[in-house]
Amino acid sequence: MNFILLGSPGAGKGTIAELLIGKYGVVQISTGDMLRGEVSAGTELGKTAQDYMNRGELAPDSLIMDIIEQRLGRDDTKNGFILDGFPRTITQAEALDGMLKTLGLSIDAIVNLEVPEDVIIRRLTSRRTCSNPECQAIYNIYTKPPKKEGACDRCGSGLIQRDDETEEAIKQRLTTYNEKTAPLIDYYRDHPRFLSTPCLVAEDTMKDIVAFVEDNR
Ligand code: AMP
């Protein structure tokens, strides 16, 4: 089962990805997580990506396509995958179409998560992320607090507010989303496997996705 998750930053892509992994045994391919891993490891790619990320802008398409091509070529994607935070531009979507054709793969569900902007801003400013690059677990100080304040439940590392989750950076990321990524909704709208659904309560969203997948099997 192969999925694409679309939606603005903070729409709930990570949360839904976790639930889909539990249900379908697929792997998550999050370009944001991969880039943050490169930044922490201090690689050249990470150094290039960091400035864009801190400014709330998108990393160059060519850089993203290189890391996606390598990632999709790995064996653990054979049981299915979730593309989370990718594609983010029409150029990336077109390149993905070509890549899937070459690899003989297709997408079973393209899911757009709908959330009003005021909810997004509240969600993102209250988000905390595990500082351990191998973990990157996500918490919310109101709705999903860690058991011990400031520490990750999974690995015990400290929790941080990401540089790109300050109010200013978030506003820039939403502007970038509206300009560059929202047009993907129209790009995919006529695709037979496209579903657009609210993402306010994750369990309800999951029910919609599972019903959609079952109907289209
Ligand atoms: P995310 O965690 O998905 O919100 O990604 C964090 C940041 O990484 C974004 O604000 C972008 O700067 C960069 N990024 C992640 N995925 C992509 C992508 N597909 N294309 C371009 N930049 C990306």
XYZ file of C-alpha atoms and ligand atoms in Angstrom, residues 7-10 13 30-36 49-61 63-65 67-68 84-89 92 124 127 136 138 162 164-165 169 173 176 181, ligand 1:
71
model
C -1.451 19.101 3.859
C 0.053 22.253 5.272
C 2.741 22.145 7.987
C 0.981 21.068 11.181
C 0.736 14.273 8.432
C 9.472 12.123 5.517
C 11.720 14.498 3.582
C 11.640 16.921 6.557
C 12.936 14.205 8.942
C 15.559 13.141 6.410
C 16.781 16.721 5.986
C 16.902 17.278 9.765
C 19.277 22.557 3.342
C 19.568 24.259 6.744
C 19.346 27.870 5.555
C 16.204 27.174 3.541
C 14.640 25.315 6.449
C 15.358 28.025 9.013
C 13.884 30.638 6.683
C 10.723 28.543 6.213
C 11.470 28.172 2.496
C 11.647 25.008 0.439
C 14.936 23.246 -0.271
C 15.786 23.021 -4.004
C 13.764 20.450 -5.976
C 18.273 18.108 -3.873
C 14.939 16.635 -2.731
C 14.601 14.428 -5.818
C 17.245 11.940 -1.629
C 13.825 10.556 -2.637
C 5.099 12.632 4.062
C 6.002 16.207 3.145
C 6.820 15.206 -0.416
C 5.973 16.207 -3.127
C 5.829 19.884 -2.193
C 5.929 21.534 -5.609
C 8.469 17.457 -7.559
C 2.720 24.342 15.570
C 4.758 21.493 19.317
C 12.504 13.024 16.509
C 6.731 14.819 18.437
C 12.371 23.618 16.355
C 11.359 26.714 12.165
C 8.506 26.608 14.714
C 9.025 31.054 10.748
C 6.157 28.315 6.064
C 5.411 29.044 1.200
C 2.338 23.324 -2.266
P 8.617 19.398 7.360
O 9.089 18.761 8.608
O 8.053 18.405 6.365
O 7.668 20.548 7.595
O 9.897 20.014 6.627
C 10.713 20.984 7.261
C 11.441 21.819 6.209
O 12.258 20.955 5.371
C 10.538 22.548 5.230
O 10.085 23.790 5.751
C 11.469 22.724 4.027
O 12.414 23.757 4.249
C 12.246 21.401 4.022
N 11.553 20.376 3.210
C 10.971 19.216 3.647
N 10.440 18.523 2.633
C 10.678 19.249 1.509
C 10.357 19.080 0.127
N 9.671 18.011 -0.314
N 10.777 20.034 -0.747
C 11.473 21.109 -0.331
N 11.794 21.346 0.959
C 11.410 20.424 1.880
